[in-house]
Amino acid sequence: DADDLASSVADWTGRWGTRRRDALRSGRDGADAPLGVLLRPSSCAQASAALRLCHERLIGPVSPRGGNTGLVGGSAPVSRGNGDAGPVPVLLCSSRMDAVHGFDAAEGVLRAQAGCTLQALQEHAAERGHLFPLDLGSKGSCAIGGNLATNAGGSFYYRYGR
């Protein structure tokens, strides 16, 4: 819906991407300007198919979107506020890709989709007697895909290293 899209075209700080108030405005001369396309795949296959379609039809740019908790604007799409005539951004939101695929206790390897929250992964590991050595204040809403993409360290970084 339009409200979801409007809140997705800017980061939570309001510094990057299209500001929410601009995203809700009409385009030039009162004509509606498309803000972008919000895709919410629930599997890697769906995400792959969406990216393939964007590539084949030259649709984009495509910006990945996780928990929207970052401070550097990495998930904010190219601005399209106030009727900008540039390309319509595509937001690939990973929030529905939140499945844990497995945990190998012997190797200490946890397999999960990009939209899993850090807290869910910490709890999954703890239930199996292990520690997931990444801790951030936004652990309840940040997505592991974004954590990995931005090399987030958190407070455990100093104790456990990379």
PDB file of C-alpha atoms in Angstrom:
ATOM      1  CA  ASP A   1       0.000   0.000   0.000  1.00  0.00           C
ATOM      2  CA  ALA A   2       1.039   3.635  -0.418  1.00  0.00           C
ATOM      3  CA  ASP A   3       1.829   4.105   3.271  1.00  0.00           C
ATOM      4  CA  ASP A   4       4.194   1.099   3.281  1.00  0.00           C
ATOM      5  CA  LEU A   5       5.921   2.380   0.177  1.00  0.00           C
ATOM      6  CA  ALA A   6       6.187   5.913   1.550  1.00  0.00           C
ATOM      7  CA  SER A   7       7.823   4.654   4.734  1.00  0.00           C
ATOM      8  CA  SER A   8      10.183   2.430   2.739  1.00  0.00           C
ATOM      9  CA  VAL A   9      11.645   5.060   0.418  1.00  0.00           C
ATOM     10  CA  ALA A  10      13.502   6.771   3.271  1.00  0.00           C
ATOM     11  CA  ASP A  11      15.703   5.537   6.076  1.00  0.00           C
ATOM     12  CA  TRP A  12      14.470   5.968   9.647  1.00  0.00           C
ATOM     13  CA  THR A  13      16.758   8.958  10.302  1.00  0.00           C
ATOM     14  CA  GLY A  14      15.288  10.929   7.389  1.00  0.00           C
ATOM     15  CA  ARG A  15      18.789  11.714   6.103  1.00  0.00           C
ATOM     16  CA  TRP A  16      18.832   9.366   3.116  1.00  0.00           C
ATOM     17  CA  GLY A  17      16.406   8.702   0.279  1.00  0.00           C
ATOM     18  CA  THR A  18      13.081  10.439  -0.251  1.00  0.00           C
ATOM     19  CA  ARG A  19      11.593  12.007   2.850  1.00  0.00           C
ATOM     20  CA  ARG A  20       8.244  10.567   3.872  1.00  0.00           C
ATOM     21  CA  ARG A  21       6.423  13.891   3.454  1.00  0.00           C
ATOM     22  CA  ASP A  22       7.825  14.271  -0.083  1.00  0.00           C
ATOM     23  CA  ALA A  23       6.989  10.670  -0.919  1.00  0.00           C
ATOM     24  CA  LEU A  24       3.313  11.315  -0.220  1.00  0.00           C
ATOM     25  CA  ARG A  25       3.160  14.340  -2.554  1.00  0.00           C
ATOM     26  CA  SER A  26       1.990  14.288  -6.145  1.00  0.00           C
ATOM     27  CA  GLY A  27       4.318  14.838  -9.054  1.00  0.00           C
ATOM     28  CA  ARG A  28       4.676  17.873 -11.301  1.00  0.00           C
ATOM     29  CA  ASP A  29       1.494  19.625 -12.382  1.00  0.00           C
ATOM     30  CA  GLY A  30      -0.607  17.548  -9.973  1.00  0.00           C
ATOM     31  CA  ALA A  31       0.077  14.282 -11.811  1.00  0.00           C
ATOM     32  CA  ASP A  32       0.903  11.345  -9.606  1.00  0.00           C
ATOM     33  CA  ALA A  33       4.567  10.396  -9.733  1.00  0.00           C
ATOM     34  CA  PRO A  34       5.296   6.752  -8.958  1.00  0.00           C
ATOM     35  CA  LEU A  35       7.427   6.549  -5.819  1.00  0.00           C
ATOM     36  CA  GLY A  36       8.825   3.174  -6.631  1.00  0.00           C
ATOM     37  CA  VAL A  37       8.000  -0.483  -6.446  1.00  0.00           C
ATOM     38  CA  LEU A  38       8.071  -2.411  -3.166  1.00  0.00           C
ATOM     39  CA  LEU A  39       8.733  -6.144  -3.568  1.00  0.00           C
ATOM     40  CA  ARG A  40       8.430  -8.528  -0.612  1.00  0.00           C
ATOM     41  CA  PRO A  41       9.609 -11.987  -1.604  1.00  0.00           C
ATOM     42  CA  SER A  42       9.329 -14.792   0.939  1.00  0.00           C
ATOM     43  CA  SER A  43      11.977 -17.042  -0.620  1.00  0.00           C
ATOM     44  CA  CYS A  44      15.278 -16.839  -2.438  1.00  0.00           C
ATOM     45  CA  ALA A  45      13.550 -18.202  -5.541  1.00  0.00           C
ATOM     46  CA  GLN A  46      11.044 -15.323  -5.516  1.00  0.00           C
ATOM     47  CA  ALA A  47      13.800 -12.752  -4.939  1.00  0.00           C
ATOM     48  CA  SER A  48      15.835 -14.258  -7.766  1.00  0.00           C
ATOM     49  CA  ALA A  49      12.860 -14.193 -10.139  1.00  0.00           C
ATOM     50  CA  ALA A  50      12.160 -10.542  -9.274  1.00  0.00           C
ATOM     51  CA  LEU A  51      15.791  -9.560  -9.854  1.00  0.00           C
ATOM     52  CA  ARG A  52      15.882 -11.490 -13.121  1.00  0.00           C
ATOM     53  CA  LEU A  53      12.778  -9.644 -14.337  1.00  0.00           C
ATOM     54  CA  CYS A  54      14.241  -6.257 -13.338  1.00  0.00           C
ATOM     55  CA  HIS A  55      17.462  -7.090 -15.166  1.00  0.00           C
ATOM     56  CA  GLU A  56      15.763  -8.364 -18.327  1.00  0.00           C
ATOM     57  CA  ARG A  57      13.471  -5.343 -18.558  1.00  0.00           C
ATOM     58  CA  LEU A  58      16.051  -2.791 -17.386  1.00  0.00           C
ATOM     59  CA  ILE A  59      13.909  -1.831 -14.385  1.00  0.00           C
ATOM     60  CA  GLY A  60      15.653  -0.198 -11.476  1.00  0.00           C
ATOM     61  CA  PRO A  61      17.766   0.723  -9.677  1.00  0.00           C
ATOM     62  CA  VAL A  62      17.118  -2.065  -7.155  1.00  0.00           C
ATOM     63  CA  SER A  63      17.862  -1.369  -3.494  1.00  0.00           C
ATOM     64  CA  PRO A  64      17.842  -4.113  -0.862  1.00  0.00           C
ATOM     65  CA  ARG A  65      15.805  -3.356   2.240  1.00  0.00           C
ATOM     66  CA  GLY A  66      16.151  -5.103   5.583  1.00  0.00           C
ATOM     67  CA  GLY A  67      15.181  -3.769   8.982  1.00  0.00           C
ATOM     68  CA  ASN A  68      15.770  -0.095   8.076  1.00  0.00           C
ATOM     69  CA  THR A  69      17.948   0.387  11.160  1.00  0.00           C
ATOM     70  CA  GLY A  70      21.221   1.407   9.493  1.00  0.00           C
ATOM     71  CA  LEU A  71      22.831   4.792   9.934  1.00  0.00           C
ATOM     72  CA  VAL A  72      24.625   5.096   6.593  1.00  0.00           C
ATOM     73  CA  GLY A  73      21.755   5.105   4.086  1.00  0.00           C
ATOM     74  CA  GLY A  74      22.757   1.804   2.491  1.00  0.00           C
ATOM     75  CA  SER A  75      19.154   0.725   1.930  1.00  0.00           C
ATOM     76  CA  ALA A  76      17.771   4.095   0.839  1.00  0.00           C
ATOM     77  CA  PRO A  77      16.847   4.161  -2.855  1.00  0.00           C
ATOM     78  CA  VAL A  78      17.736   6.877  -5.310  1.00  0.00           C
ATOM     79  CA  SER A  79      15.569   9.890  -4.427  1.00  0.00           C
ATOM     80  CA  ARG A  80      12.362  10.327  -6.375  1.00  0.00           C
ATOM     81  CA  GLY A  81      10.570  13.072  -4.445  1.00  0.00           C
ATOM     82  CA  ASN A  82       8.674  16.027  -5.913  1.00  0.00           C
ATOM     83  CA  GLY A  83       7.991  14.526  -9.345  1.00  0.00           C
ATOM     84  CA  ASP A  84      11.579  13.621 -10.188  1.00  0.00           C
ATOM     85  CA  ALA A  85      11.619  12.202 -13.701  1.00  0.00           C
ATOM     86  CA  GLY A  86      14.418   9.719 -12.975  1.00  0.00           C
ATOM     87  CA  PRO A  87      14.068   5.943 -12.972  1.00  0.00           C
ATOM     88  CA  VAL A  88      11.538   4.384 -10.621  1.00  0.00           C
ATOM     89  CA  PRO A  89      13.417   2.661  -7.785  1.00  0.00           C
ATOM     90  CA  VAL A  90      12.673  -0.939  -6.861  1.00  0.00           C
ATOM     91  CA  LEU A  91      12.900  -1.836  -3.173  1.00  0.00           C
ATOM     92  CA  LEU A  92      13.551  -5.505  -2.477  1.00  0.00           C
ATOM     93  CA  CYS A  93      12.405  -5.937   1.116  1.00  0.00           C
ATOM     94  CA  SER A  94      13.716  -9.033   2.908  1.00  0.00           C
ATOM     95  CA  SER A  95      11.344  -8.885   5.909  1.00  0.00           C
ATOM     96  CA  ARG A  96       9.341 -11.933   4.743  1.00  0.00           C
ATOM     97  CA  MET A  97      12.532 -13.930   4.190  1.00  0.00           C
ATOM     98  CA  ASP A  98      12.924 -14.795   7.852  1.00  0.00           C
ATOM     99  CA  ALA A  99      13.394 -18.565   7.946  1.00  0.00           C
ATOM    100  CA  VAL A 100      16.222 -20.305   9.776  1.00  0.00           C
ATOM    101  CA  HIS A 101      17.373 -23.171   7.570  1.00  0.00           C
ATOM    102  CA  GLY A 102      19.584 -24.999   9.991  1.00  0.00           C
ATOM    103  CA  PHE A 103      22.274 -25.012  12.628  1.00  0.00           C
ATOM    104  CA  ASP A 104      25.371 -27.206  12.591  1.00  0.00           C
ATOM    105  CA  ALA A 105      26.547 -27.332  16.213  1.00  0.00           C
ATOM    106  CA  ALA A 106      29.798 -29.125  15.367  1.00  0.00           C
ATOM    107  CA  GLU A 107      30.839 -26.439  12.891  1.00  0.00           C
ATOM    108  CA  GLY A 108      29.102 -23.537  14.641  1.00  0.00           C
ATOM    109  CA  VAL A 109      27.344 -22.578  11.413  1.00  0.00           C
ATOM    110  CA  LEU A 110      23.831 -21.156  11.355  1.00  0.00           C
ATOM    111  CA  ARG A 111      22.032 -20.883   7.987  1.00  0.00           C
ATOM    112  CA  ALA A 112      19.257 -18.311   7.715  1.00  0.00           C
ATOM    113  CA  GLN A 113      17.547 -16.029   5.245  1.00  0.00           C
ATOM    114  CA  ALA A 114      18.507 -12.365   5.016  1.00  0.00           C
ATOM    115  CA  GLY A 115      15.363 -11.061   6.730  1.00  0.00           C
ATOM    116  CA  CYS A 116      15.877 -12.888  10.045  1.00  0.00           C
ATOM    117  CA  THR A 117      16.236 -10.467  12.914  1.00  0.00           C
ATOM    118  CA  LEU A 118      19.442 -10.589  14.889  1.00  0.00           C
ATOM    119  CA  GLN A 119      17.462 -11.336  18.050  1.00  0.00           C
ATOM    120  CA  ALA A 120      15.744 -14.356  16.467  1.00  0.00           C
ATOM    121  CA  LEU A 121      19.137 -15.773  15.489  1.00  0.00           C
ATOM    122  CA  GLN A 122      20.581 -15.113  18.943  1.00  0.00           C
ATOM    123  CA  GLU A 123      17.634 -16.953  20.505  1.00  0.00           C
ATOM    124  CA  HIS A 124      17.940 -19.823  18.021  1.00  0.00           C
ATOM    125  CA  ALA A 125      21.613 -20.274  18.916  1.00  0.00           C
ATOM    126  CA  ALA A 126      20.975 -19.893  22.678  1.00  0.00           C
ATOM    127  CA  GLU A 127      18.299 -22.613  22.605  1.00  0.00           C
ATOM    128  CA  ARG A 128      21.041 -24.928  21.326  1.00  0.00           C
ATOM    129  CA  GLY A 129      23.612 -23.876  23.917  1.00  0.00           C
ATOM    130  CA  HIS A 130      25.552 -21.519  21.643  1.00  0.00           C
ATOM    131  CA  LEU A 131      26.210 -17.799  21.449  1.00  0.00           C
ATOM    132  CA  PHE A 132      25.649 -15.785  18.293  1.00  0.00           C
ATOM    133  CA  PRO A 133      28.506 -13.277  18.774  1.00  0.00           C
ATOM    134  CA  LEU A 134      26.947 -10.146  17.339  1.00  0.00           C
ATOM    135  CA  ASP A 135      24.948  -7.761  19.478  1.00  0.00           C
ATOM    136  CA  LEU A 136      23.396  -4.453  18.489  1.00  0.00           C
ATOM    137  CA  GLY A 137      20.904  -2.166  20.199  1.00  0.00           C
ATOM    138  CA  SER A 138      18.513  -2.716  17.308  1.00  0.00           C
ATOM    139  CA  LYS A 139      18.711  -6.526  17.537  1.00  0.00           C
ATOM    140  CA  GLY A 140      14.918  -6.871  17.682  1.00  0.00           C
ATOM    141  CA  SER A 141      14.420  -5.160  14.325  1.00  0.00           C
ATOM    142  CA  CYS A 142      17.697  -5.237  12.384  1.00  0.00           C
ATOM    143  CA  ALA A 143      17.990  -7.937   9.738  1.00  0.00           C
ATOM    144  CA  ILE A 144      21.001 -10.234   9.486  1.00  0.00           C
ATOM    145  CA  GLY A 145      21.325  -9.492   5.762  1.00  0.00           C
ATOM    146  CA  GLY A 146      21.912  -5.831   6.532  1.00  0.00           C
ATOM    147  CA  ASN A 147      24.239  -6.682   9.415  1.00  0.00           C
ATOM    148  CA  LEU A 148      26.430  -8.716   7.080  1.00  0.00           C
ATOM    149  CA  ALA A 149      26.190  -6.243   4.204  1.00  0.00           C
ATOM    150  CA  THR A 150      27.397  -3.363   6.394  1.00  0.00           C
ATOM    151  CA  ASN A 151      29.894  -5.405   8.426  1.00  0.00           C
ATOM    152  CA  ALA A 152      28.093  -4.467  11.649  1.00  0.00           C
ATOM    153  CA  GLY A 153      30.055  -5.417  14.746  1.00  0.00           C
ATOM    154  CA  GLY A 154      28.292  -4.275  17.875  1.00  0.00           C
ATOM    155  CA  SER A 155      29.493  -4.554  21.439  1.00  0.00           C
ATOM    156  CA  PHE A 156      30.608  -8.216  21.209  1.00  0.00           C
ATOM    157  CA  TYR A 157      33.065  -7.322  18.459  1.00  0.00           C
ATOM    158  CA  TYR A 158      35.735  -6.352  20.983  1.00  0.00           C
ATOM    159  CA  ARG A 159      35.388  -9.593  22.919  1.00  0.00           C
ATOM    160  CA  TYR A 160      35.027 -12.120  20.082  1.00  0.00           C
ATOM    161  CA  GLY A 161      36.554 -10.314  17.079  1.00  0.00           C
ATOM    162  CA  ARG A 162      35.670 -11.028  13.479  1.00  0.00           C
TER     163      ARG A 162
END
